[in-house]
mmCIF file of C-alpha atoms and ligand atoms in Angstrom:
data_model
loop_
_atom_site.group_PDB
_atom_site.id
_atom_site.type_symbol
_atom_site.label_atom_id
_atom_site.label_comp_id
_atom_site.label_asym_id
_atom_site.label_seq_id
_atom_site.Cartn_x
_atom_site.Cartn_y
_atom_site.Cartn_z
ATOM 1 C CA UNK A 1 -17.263 17.711 -7.968
ATOM 2 C CA UNK A 2 -18.001 15.482 -5.048
ATOM 3 C CA UNK A 3 -18.187 17.108 -1.681
ATOM 4 C CA UNK A 4 -15.458 14.866 -0.061
ATOM 5 C CA UNK A 5 -15.158 17.104 3.206
ATOM 6 C CA UNK A 6 -18.742 16.017 3.992
ATOM 7 C CA UNK A 7 -17.340 12.402 4.203
ATOM 8 C CA UNK A 8 -15.324 13.346 7.086
ATOM 9 C CA UNK A 9 -16.472 12.490 10.616
ATOM 10 C CA UNK A 10 -17.351 15.404 12.301
ATOM 11 C CA UNK A 11 -15.034 14.808 15.222
ATOM 12 C CA UNK A 12 -11.973 14.661 12.723
ATOM 13 C CA UNK A 13 -13.411 17.625 10.609
ATOM 14 C CA UNK A 14 -13.392 19.643 13.924
ATOM 15 C CA UNK A 15 -10.159 18.193 15.348
ATOM 16 C CA UNK A 16 -7.685 20.919 16.914
ATOM 17 C CA UNK A 17 -4.415 18.768 15.896
ATOM 18 C CA UNK A 18 -1.359 18.719 18.177
ATOM 19 C CA UNK A 19 0.692 21.692 17.308
ATOM 20 C CA UNK A 20 4.620 20.541 17.917
ATOM 21 C CA UNK A 21 7.189 23.005 19.136
ATOM 22 C CA UNK A 22 8.518 23.034 15.746
ATOM 23 C CA UNK A 23 5.502 23.838 13.945
ATOM 24 C CA UNK A 24 5.263 26.897 15.611
ATOM 25 C CA UNK A 25 8.875 28.177 14.692
ATOM 26 C CA UNK A 26 9.762 28.294 10.588
ATOM 27 C CA UNK A 27 13.512 28.983 11.138
ATOM 28 C CA UNK A 28 16.325 26.316 10.846
ATOM 29 C CA UNK A 29 18.924 28.158 12.990
ATOM 30 C CA UNK A 30 18.245 29.298 16.648
ATOM 31 C CA UNK A 31 18.859 28.108 20.232
ATOM 32 C CA UNK A 32 15.938 25.457 20.583
ATOM 33 C CA UNK A 33 14.792 25.443 24.027
ATOM 34 C CA UNK A 34 11.439 24.578 23.093
ATOM 35 C CA UNK A 35 10.856 20.885 23.271
ATOM 36 C CA UNK A 36 12.606 19.096 26.219
ATOM 37 C CA UNK A 37 14.945 17.681 23.945
ATOM 38 C CA UNK A 38 18.775 16.838 25.161
ATOM 39 C CA UNK A 39 20.928 19.809 23.966
ATOM 40 C CA UNK A 40 24.100 17.828 23.224
ATOM 41 C CA UNK A 41 24.129 16.995 19.671
ATOM 42 C CA UNK A 42 24.786 13.039 18.727
ATOM 43 C CA UNK A 43 22.813 13.404 15.627
ATOM 44 C CA UNK A 44 19.528 12.288 16.819
ATOM 45 C CA UNK A 45 18.895 14.161 19.936
ATOM 46 C CA UNK A 46 16.640 16.383 18.186
ATOM 47 C CA UNK A 47 12.823 15.661 16.944
ATOM 48 C CA UNK A 48 12.559 15.252 13.318
ATOM 49 C CA UNK A 49 10.417 17.506 11.242
ATOM 50 C CA UNK A 50 6.389 16.590 11.573
ATOM 51 C CA UNK A 51 6.121 17.754 8.127
ATOM 52 C CA UNK A 52 8.859 15.886 6.495
ATOM 53 C CA UNK A 53 9.494 18.660 4.091
ATOM 54 C CA UNK A 54 12.899 17.432 2.676
ATOM 55 C CA UNK A 55 11.873 13.686 1.478
ATOM 56 C CA UNK A 56 8.388 15.360 0.465
ATOM 57 C CA UNK A 57 10.506 17.609 -1.832
ATOM 58 C CA UNK A 58 12.269 14.509 -3.243
ATOM 59 C CA UNK A 59 9.149 12.276 -3.526
ATOM 60 C CA UNK A 60 7.155 15.484 -5.280
ATOM 61 C CA UNK A 61 10.010 15.276 -7.986
ATOM 62 C CA UNK A 62 10.100 11.664 -8.604
ATOM 63 C CA UNK A 63 6.077 11.323 -8.543
ATOM 64 C CA UNK A 64 4.965 14.713 -10.051
ATOM 65 C CA UNK A 65 2.946 15.411 -7.614
ATOM 66 C CA UNK A 66 2.648 18.812 -5.305
ATOM 67 C CA UNK A 67 4.152 18.167 -1.887
ATOM 68 C CA UNK A 68 0.638 19.435 -0.475
ATOM 69 C CA UNK A 69 -0.745 16.322 -2.033
ATOM 70 C CA UNK A 70 1.516 13.725 -0.136
ATOM 71 C CA UNK A 71 1.478 12.031 2.728
ATOM 72 C CA UNK A 72 4.329 9.906 4.499
ATOM 73 C CA UNK A 73 3.254 7.404 6.853
ATOM 74 C CA UNK A 74 5.044 4.470 8.922
ATOM 75 C CA UNK A 75 4.521 2.093 6.109
ATOM 76 C CA UNK A 76 1.270 2.180 3.848
ATOM 77 C CA UNK A 77 -0.435 0.357 6.658
ATOM 78 C CA UNK A 78 -0.633 3.713 8.757
ATOM 79 C CA UNK A 79 -2.306 5.453 5.609
ATOM 80 C CA UNK A 80 -4.758 2.492 5.453
ATOM 81 C CA UNK A 81 -5.443 2.786 9.395
ATOM 82 C CA UNK A 82 -5.717 6.421 8.662
ATOM 83 C CA UNK A 83 -8.525 6.319 6.095
ATOM 84 C CA UNK A 84 -10.716 4.192 8.601
ATOM 85 C CA UNK A 85 -10.126 6.627 11.480
ATOM 86 C CA UNK A 86 -10.669 9.845 9.233
ATOM 87 C CA UNK A 87 -14.176 8.685 7.348
ATOM 88 C CA UNK A 88 -15.298 6.180 9.025
ATOM 89 C CA UNK A 89 -17.496 6.058 12.355
ATOM 90 C CA UNK A 90 -16.933 3.484 14.489
ATOM 91 C CA UNK A 91 -20.089 1.055 14.749
ATOM 92 C CA UNK A 92 -22.158 2.793 12.073
ATOM 93 C CA UNK A 93 -20.408 3.340 8.839
ATOM 94 C CA UNK A 94 -18.854 0.659 6.637
ATOM 95 C CA UNK A 95 -16.267 0.138 3.677
ATOM 96 C CA UNK A 96 -16.070 -2.169 0.577
ATOM 97 C CA UNK A 97 -13.206 -4.220 -0.385
ATOM 98 C CA UNK A 98 -12.378 -7.052 -3.034
ATOM 99 C CA UNK A 99 -11.450 -10.480 -2.001
ATOM 100 C CA UNK A 100 -8.808 -11.873 -2.190
ATOM 101 C CA UNK A 101 -6.841 -8.810 -1.398
ATOM 102 C CA UNK A 102 -4.388 -7.374 0.684
ATOM 103 C CA UNK A 103 -5.183 -8.458 4.571
ATOM 104 C CA UNK A 104 -4.677 -5.365 6.346
ATOM 105 C CA UNK A 105 -7.612 -3.470 4.641
ATOM 106 C CA UNK A 106 -9.892 -6.378 6.854
ATOM 107 C CA UNK A 107 -7.554 -6.025 10.036
ATOM 108 C CA UNK A 108 -7.894 -1.908 10.023
ATOM 109 C CA UNK A 109 -11.437 -2.372 9.440
ATOM 110 C CA UNK A 110 -12.005 -4.751 12.602
ATOM 111 C CA UNK A 111 -9.400 -2.853 14.850
ATOM 112 C CA UNK A 112 -11.902 0.632 13.790
ATOM 113 C CA UNK A 113 -14.987 -1.258 14.207
ATOM 114 C CA UNK A 114 -16.026 -0.782 10.777
ATOM 115 C CA UNK A 115 -17.968 -3.397 9.006
ATOM 116 C CA UNK A 116 -16.148 -4.440 5.831
ATOM 117 C CA UNK A 117 -18.240 -5.751 3.040
ATOM 118 C CA UNK A 118 -15.868 -8.088 0.960
ATOM 119 C CA UNK A 119 -17.003 -8.932 -2.639
ATOM 120 C CA UNK A 120 -15.244 -11.962 -4.084
ATOM 121 C CA UNK A 121 -13.612 -11.165 -7.375
ATOM 122 C CA UNK A 122 -14.632 -13.230 -10.300
ATOM 123 C CA UNK A 123 -13.317 -16.371 -10.978
ATOM 124 C CA UNK A 124 -10.564 -14.975 -13.372
ATOM 125 C CA UNK A 125 -9.845 -12.387 -10.824
ATOM 126 C CA UNK A 126 -11.751 -9.696 -12.796
ATOM 127 C CA UNK A 127 -13.572 -6.661 -11.108
ATOM 128 C CA UNK A 128 -17.122 -7.236 -10.278
ATOM 129 C CA UNK A 129 -18.258 -3.887 -10.721
ATOM 130 C CA UNK A 130 -21.995 -3.820 -10.303
ATOM 131 C CA UNK A 131 -21.610 -6.252 -7.462
ATOM 132 C CA UNK A 132 -19.379 -3.943 -5.586
ATOM 133 C CA UNK A 133 -21.493 -1.009 -5.891
ATOM 134 C CA UNK A 134 -24.673 -3.108 -4.952
ATOM 135 C CA UNK A 135 -22.926 -3.153 -1.533
ATOM 136 C CA UNK A 136 -23.083 0.574 -1.060
ATOM 137 C CA UNK A 137 -25.612 2.337 1.185
ATOM 138 C CA UNK A 138 -25.510 5.536 2.918
ATOM 139 C CA UNK A 139 -22.997 4.544 5.481
ATOM 140 C CA UNK A 140 -20.513 3.662 2.880
ATOM 141 C CA UNK A 141 -17.553 5.552 2.944
ATOM 142 C CA UNK A 142 -14.562 3.726 1.540
ATOM 143 C CA UNK A 143 -13.915 1.356 -1.386
ATOM 144 C CA UNK A 144 -10.829 -0.564 -1.324
ATOM 145 C CA UNK A 145 -8.835 -1.304 -4.682
ATOM 146 C CA UNK A 146 -5.604 -2.931 -5.148
ATOM 147 C CA UNK A 147 -4.106 -2.838 -8.840
ATOM 148 C CA UNK A 148 -1.664 -4.958 -9.195
ATOM 149 C CA UNK A 149 -3.883 -6.981 -6.551
ATOM 150 C CA UNK A 150 -2.130 -8.949 -3.913
ATOM 151 C CA UNK A 151 -2.196 -11.929 -4.155
ATOM 152 C CA UNK A 152 -3.673 -12.291 -7.631
ATOM 153 C CA UNK A 153 -1.261 -10.521 -9.526
ATOM 154 C CA UNK A 154 -3.264 -8.743 -11.882
ATOM 155 C CA UNK A 155 -3.792 -4.906 -12.381
ATOM 156 C CA UNK A 156 -7.613 -4.032 -13.300
ATOM 157 C CA UNK A 157 -8.663 -1.970 -16.232
ATOM 158 C CA UNK A 158 -8.641 1.490 -15.635
ATOM 159 C CA UNK A 159 -11.790 2.296 -17.213
ATOM 160 C CA UNK A 160 -13.427 0.164 -14.560
ATOM 161 C CA UNK A 161 -11.566 1.838 -11.701
ATOM 162 C CA UNK A 162 -12.508 5.188 -13.162
ATOM 163 C CA UNK A 163 -15.992 3.980 -13.411
ATOM 164 C CA UNK A 164 -16.048 2.945 -9.811
ATOM 165 C CA UNK A 165 -14.554 6.478 -9.195
ATOM 166 C CA UNK A 166 -17.760 8.168 -10.560
ATOM 167 C CA UNK A 167 -20.250 5.976 -9.276
ATOM 168 C CA UNK A 168 -19.252 5.592 -5.832
ATOM 169 C CA UNK A 169 -20.448 8.250 -3.468
ATOM 170 C CA UNK A 170 -17.312 7.589 -1.002
ATOM 171 C CA UNK A 171 -13.512 7.506 -1.038
ATOM 172 C CA UNK A 172 -11.938 5.331 -3.351
ATOM 173 C CA UNK A 173 -8.626 3.757 -2.227
ATOM 174 C CA UNK A 174 -6.207 2.410 -5.097
ATOM 175 C CA UNK A 175 -3.223 0.432 -3.494
ATOM 176 C CA UNK A 176 -0.722 0.520 -5.901
ATOM 177 C CA UNK A 177 2.109 -1.082 -3.665
ATOM 178 C CA UNK A 178 3.202 -2.820 -6.934
ATOM 179 C CA UNK A 179 2.579 -0.654 -9.497
ATOM 180 C CA UNK A 180 6.261 -0.362 -10.301
ATOM 181 C CA UNK A 181 6.426 -3.920 -11.760
ATOM 182 C CA UNK A 182 3.183 -3.218 -13.993
ATOM 183 C CA UNK A 183 3.013 -2.383 -17.658
ATOM 184 C CA UNK A 184 -0.055 -0.283 -16.915
ATOM 185 C CA UNK A 185 0.339 3.483 -15.613
ATOM 186 C CA UNK A 186 -0.365 4.564 -12.234
ATOM 187 C CA UNK A 187 -3.811 6.546 -11.286
ATOM 188 C CA UNK A 188 -1.669 9.580 -10.119
ATOM 189 C CA UNK A 189 -2.655 11.274 -13.179
ATOM 190 C CA UNK A 190 -6.392 11.085 -12.316
ATOM 191 C CA UNK A 191 -5.917 13.050 -8.875
ATOM 192 C CA UNK A 192 -6.887 16.354 -10.336
ATOM 193 C CA UNK A 193 -9.887 14.799 -11.819
ATOM 194 C CA UNK A 194 -11.376 12.638 -9.031
ATOM 195 C CA UNK A 195 -11.139 14.384 -5.667
ATOM 196 C CA UNK A 196 -12.548 10.903 -4.056
ATOM 197 C CA UNK A 197 -9.226 9.162 -5.309
ATOM 198 C CA UNK A 198 -6.522 8.174 -2.660
ATOM 199 C CA UNK A 199 -3.711 6.463 -4.020
ATOM 200 C CA UNK A 200 -1.590 4.473 -1.730
ATOM 201 C CA UNK A 201 2.098 3.422 -2.918
ATOM 202 C CA UNK A 202 4.843 2.176 -0.777
ATOM 203 C CA UNK A 203 9.061 2.642 -0.821
ATOM 204 C CA UNK A 204 8.912 -0.978 0.668
ATOM 205 C CA UNK A 205 8.822 -2.917 -2.823
ATOM 206 C CA UNK A 206 10.467 -1.387 -6.063
ATOM 207 C CA UNK A 207 12.282 1.022 -3.860
ATOM 208 C CA UNK A 208 13.602 -1.621 -1.839
ATOM 209 C CA UNK A 209 13.174 0.145 1.653
ATOM 210 C CA UNK A 210 10.627 -2.466 3.186
ATOM 211 C CA UNK A 211 12.736 -1.808 6.451
ATOM 212 C CA UNK A 212 12.538 1.764 6.841
ATOM 213 C CA UNK A 213 8.811 1.602 6.890
ATOM 214 C CA UNK A 214 7.782 4.255 4.564
ATOM 215 C CA UNK A 215 4.337 4.462 2.811
ATOM 216 C CA UNK A 216 2.756 7.295 0.362
ATOM 217 C CA UNK A 217 -0.637 8.272 0.044
ATOM 218 C CA UNK A 218 -1.517 10.929 -2.633
ATOM 219 C CA UNK A 219 -4.814 12.760 -2.574
ATOM 220 C CA UNK A 220 -6.293 16.070 -2.884
ATOM 221 C CA UNK A 221 -4.782 18.599 -0.685
ATOM 222 C CA UNK A 222 -7.488 18.603 1.730
ATOM 223 C CA UNK A 223 -7.682 15.149 2.340
ATOM 224 C CA UNK A 224 -3.939 15.108 2.811
ATOM 225 C CA UNK A 225 -4.255 17.916 5.384
ATOM 226 C CA UNK A 226 -6.456 15.849 7.140
ATOM 227 C CA UNK A 227 -4.087 12.955 7.262
ATOM 228 C CA UNK A 228 -1.681 14.995 8.754
ATOM 229 C CA UNK A 229 -4.218 16.324 11.365
ATOM 230 C CA UNK A 230 -4.685 12.802 12.790
ATOM 231 C CA UNK A 231 -0.984 11.144 12.410
ATOM 232 C CA UNK A 232 1.012 10.674 15.426
ATOM 233 C CA UNK A 233 3.024 14.001 15.272
ATOM 234 C CA UNK A 234 6.588 12.480 14.670
ATOM 235 C CA UNK A 235 5.003 9.487 12.768
ATOM 236 C CA UNK A 236 8.373 9.274 10.595
ATOM 237 C CA UNK A 237 11.754 8.906 12.484
ATOM 238 C CA UNK A 238 15.037 10.890 11.575
ATOM 239 C CA UNK A 239 16.830 8.190 10.462
ATOM 240 C CA UNK A 240 14.295 6.688 8.014
ATOM 241 C CA UNK A 241 14.181 10.080 6.535
ATOM 242 C CA UNK A 242 17.654 10.472 6.048
ATOM 243 C CA UNK A 243 18.369 6.958 4.705
ATOM 244 C CA UNK A 244 15.431 7.267 2.289
ATOM 245 C CA UNK A 245 16.643 10.722 0.896
ATOM 246 C CA UNK A 246 19.906 8.739 0.282
ATOM 247 C CA UNK A 247 18.478 5.575 -1.422
ATOM 248 C CA UNK A 248 16.104 7.900 -3.378
ATOM 249 C CA UNK A 249 18.987 9.149 -5.218
ATOM 250 C CA UNK A 250 19.702 5.593 -6.548
ATOM 251 C CA UNK A 251 17.794 4.574 -9.735
ATOM 252 C CA UNK A 252 16.155 1.582 -9.026
ATOM 253 C CA UNK A 253 14.869 1.029 -13.040
ATOM 254 C CA UNK A 254 17.919 -1.747 -13.206
ATOM 255 C CA UNK A 255 16.677 -3.647 -10.094
ATOM 256 C CA UNK A 256 12.934 -3.716 -11.469
ATOM 257 C CA UNK A 257 13.959 -4.736 -14.906
ATOM 258 C CA UNK A 258 15.784 -7.503 -13.498
ATOM 259 C CA UNK A 259 12.808 -8.746 -11.029
ATOM 260 C CA UNK A 260 10.488 -8.149 -14.125
ATOM 261 C CA UNK A 261 12.836 -10.362 -16.429
ATOM 262 C CA UNK A 262 13.146 -12.913 -13.519
ATOM 263 C CA UNK A 263 9.223 -12.896 -13.091
ATOM 264 C CA UNK A 264 9.024 -14.060 -16.587
ATOM 265 C CA UNK A 265 11.654 -16.594 -16.510
ATOM 266 C CA UNK A 266 10.559 -18.087 -13.350
ATOM 267 C CA UNK A 267 6.811 -18.470 -14.642
ATOM 268 C CA UNK A 268 8.046 -20.239 -17.782
ATOM 269 C CA UNK A 269 10.029 -22.666 -15.709
ATOM 270 C CA UNK A 270 7.393 -23.280 -13.416
ATOM 271 C CA UNK A 271 4.546 -23.754 -15.924
ATOM 272 C CA UNK A 272 5.572 -27.099 -17.197
ATOM 273 C CA UNK A 273 6.382 -28.948 -14.046
ATOM 274 C CA UNK A 274 4.125 -31.727 -13.184
ATOM 275 C CA UNK A 275 2.854 -30.330 -9.834
ATOM 276 C CA UNK A 276 2.174 -27.053 -11.560
ATOM 277 C CA UNK A 277 -1.009 -26.639 -12.674
ATOM 278 C CA UNK A 278 -1.429 -22.864 -13.277
ATOM 279 C CA UNK A 279 0.795 -19.928 -13.238
ATOM 280 C CA UNK A 280 -1.408 -16.763 -12.724
ATOM 281 C CA UNK A 281 -0.045 -13.772 -15.332
ATOM 282 C CA UNK A 282 1.323 -11.204 -12.943
ATOM 283 C CA UNK A 283 2.096 -7.314 -12.973
ATOM 284 C CA UNK A 284 3.654 -7.558 -9.566
ATOM 285 C CA UNK A 285 6.853 -8.817 -8.133
ATOM 286 C CA UNK A 286 5.497 -12.148 -7.120
ATOM 287 C CA UNK A 287 3.768 -15.071 -8.823
ATOM 288 C CA UNK A 288 0.308 -16.740 -7.531
ATOM 289 C CA UNK A 289 1.247 -20.275 -8.600
ATOM 290 C CA UNK A 290 -2.040 -23.129 -8.110
ATOM 291 C CA UNK A 291 -0.191 -26.438 -7.561
ATOM 292 C CA UNK A 292 -1.380 -29.936 -6.975
ATOM 293 C CA UNK A 293 -0.643 -30.062 -3.011
ATOM 294 C CA UNK A 294 -0.044 -26.585 -1.803
ATOM 295 C CA UNK A 295 0.668 -27.712 1.969
ATOM 296 C CA UNK A 296 3.132 -30.225 1.068
ATOM 297 C CA UNK A 297 5.097 -28.293 -1.611
ATOM 298 C CA UNK A 298 4.999 -25.257 0.864
ATOM 299 C CA UNK A 299 6.609 -27.530 3.591
ATOM 300 C CA UNK A 300 8.941 -29.384 0.861
ATOM 301 C CA UNK A 301 10.062 -25.588 0.236
ATOM 302 C CA UNK A 302 10.485 -24.699 3.963
ATOM 303 C CA UNK A 303 12.659 -28.092 4.376
ATOM 304 C CA UNK A 304 15.105 -26.595 1.615
ATOM 305 C CA UNK A 305 15.032 -23.152 3.210
ATOM 306 C CA UNK A 306 12.837 -21.443 0.909
ATOM 307 C CA UNK A 307 9.649 -19.405 2.482
ATOM 308 C CA UNK A 308 6.918 -18.676 0.232
ATOM 309 C CA UNK A 309 3.427 -17.621 1.013
ATOM 310 C CA UNK A 310 0.726 -20.438 1.472
ATOM 311 C CA UNK A 311 -2.515 -18.847 -0.191
ATOM 312 C CA UNK A 312 -4.250 -22.133 -0.259
ATOM 313 C CA UNK A 313 -6.773 -21.563 2.379
ATOM 314 C CA UNK A 314 -7.866 -17.972 0.869
ATOM 315 C CA UNK A 315 -11.081 -18.406 -0.967
ATOM 316 C CA UNK A 316 -10.384 -17.740 -4.768
ATOM 317 C CA UNK A 317 -6.758 -19.208 -4.352
ATOM 318 C CA UNK A 318 -7.234 -22.701 -3.282
ATOM 319 C CA UNK A 319 -4.393 -24.597 -3.868
ATOM 320 C CA UNK A 320 -1.983 -21.854 -4.213
ATOM 321 C CA UNK A 321 1.319 -20.641 -3.257
ATOM 322 C CA UNK A 322 2.547 -16.720 -3.786
ATOM 323 C CA UNK A 323 5.965 -16.599 -4.813
ATOM 324 C CA UNK A 324 7.894 -13.662 -4.335
ATOM 325 C CA UNK A 325 10.313 -12.951 -7.047
ATOM 326 C CA UNK A 326 14.133 -13.034 -5.785
ATOM 327 C CA UNK A 327 17.670 -12.733 -6.932
ATOM 328 C CA UNK A 328 18.427 -15.009 -10.030
ATOM 329 C CA UNK A 329 20.281 -17.391 -7.614
ATOM 330 C CA UNK A 330 17.328 -17.350 -5.207
ATOM 331 C CA UNK A 331 14.896 -18.102 -7.956
ATOM 332 C CA UNK A 332 16.825 -20.921 -8.872
ATOM 333 C CA UNK A 333 16.916 -22.404 -5.803
ATOM 334 C CA UNK A 334 13.262 -22.340 -5.355
ATOM 335 C CA UNK A 335 12.588 -23.833 -8.773
ATOM 336 C CA UNK A 336 15.102 -26.899 -8.061
ATOM 337 C CA UNK A 337 13.318 -27.591 -5.328
ATOM 338 C CA UNK A 338 9.644 -27.387 -7.157
ATOM 339 C CA UNK A 339 11.133 -29.309 -10.240
ATOM 340 C CA UNK A 340 12.085 -32.097 -7.651
ATOM 341 C CA UNK A 341 8.613 -32.166 -6.046
ATOM 342 C CA UNK A 342 6.117 -35.209 -6.735
HETATM 343 N N1 PMP B 1 -0.300 -2.834 0.046
HETATM 344 C C1 PMP B 1 -0.250 -4.188 -0.385
HETATM 345 C C2 PMP B 1 -1.161 -4.184 -1.518
HETATM 346 C C3 PMP B 1 0.795 -4.785 -0.002
HETATM 347 O O1 PMP B 1 1.001 -5.884 -0.163
HETATM 348 C C4 PMP B 1 1.640 -4.385 1.528
HETATM 349 C C5 PMP B 1 2.866 -5.254 1.733
HETATM 350 N N2 PMP B 1 2.517 -6.406 1.790
HETATM 351 C C6 PMP B 1 1.240 -3.027 1.899
HETATM 352 C C7 PMP B 1 0.298 -2.479 1.030
HETATM 353 C C8 PMP B 1 2.022 -2.644 2.968
HETATM 354 O O2 PMP B 1 3.180 -1.871 2.631
HETATM 355 P P1 PMP B 1 4.139 -1.283 3.452
HETATM 356 O O3 PMP B 1 5.406 -1.891 3.485
HETATM 357 O O4 PMP B 1 4.096 0.294 3.085
HETATM 358 O O5 PMP B 1 2.966 -0.969 4.959
#
């Protein structure tokens, strides 16, 4: 087993975390004169649970992961930032990531003054495993993978990700923001086997709660303890927790099914159009589409009130638009504009 705690920044390993008033008292009832709150009840006058016990209990059941192995962040963007803050010494350590991929790995690295060594995916968007590993030196603390990858839409083979987990001497972060749309299983089942694995998921995509800002990190309980020590004490607000608990009671399978069926329908409808050069296979809730003139089609879609993501300036995604799968009516609207484009 790898000694993951030796990867942690010394100042974080020895951090005495802020102890909130509510951390010290474990009961639910009493006269709370400890947190300088306004005592008059309006539903939100009290600080929220800093440990998010109720929400973690629900997520624990849904995901089959013990609550002490779950971190809830203000979006998975918070978890990405915390990975840098926990493991990487600014100006000294480095991280490795794939390109093209989700842009926040670079932004979080830059904010934390960490060198990000980006490795271009192969032209078919497959993982160059050996080239990724060749980037590593003794200061490489993190390796970011995203599967299904944004914006390319593909999953990486489990065997390759396991190979990286075995061969990389730092933490491997696998961002599974879009896993609920994929045929491939989650890496959550590998957490027991690989202590250097952090799996990121989010309630923003399949669970339909982007507005609540709730991201998830799953890892060994020692790692999750570090996330809890470093996060802002009340990083998840009461309103978000209440709404999430209510919304998690719904079954999102039918929505995910519709999105997946629409993904197939939209891909089939786009493929033969004259301006479409390629529709990449997708395991996510979007399609990456190579077109004859990305900028002009992007602007034409905007004129028609349809906003997509122009990825044509991203290396490896030249001439590509990334189109999110909407409702059937929204997709028809988009398709009619692309069909009429010449
Ligand atoms: N990871 C990936 C791969 C994403 O595409 C996104 C959002 N587009 C996120 C993470 C961020 O998710 P959240 O809303 O949980 O911050």
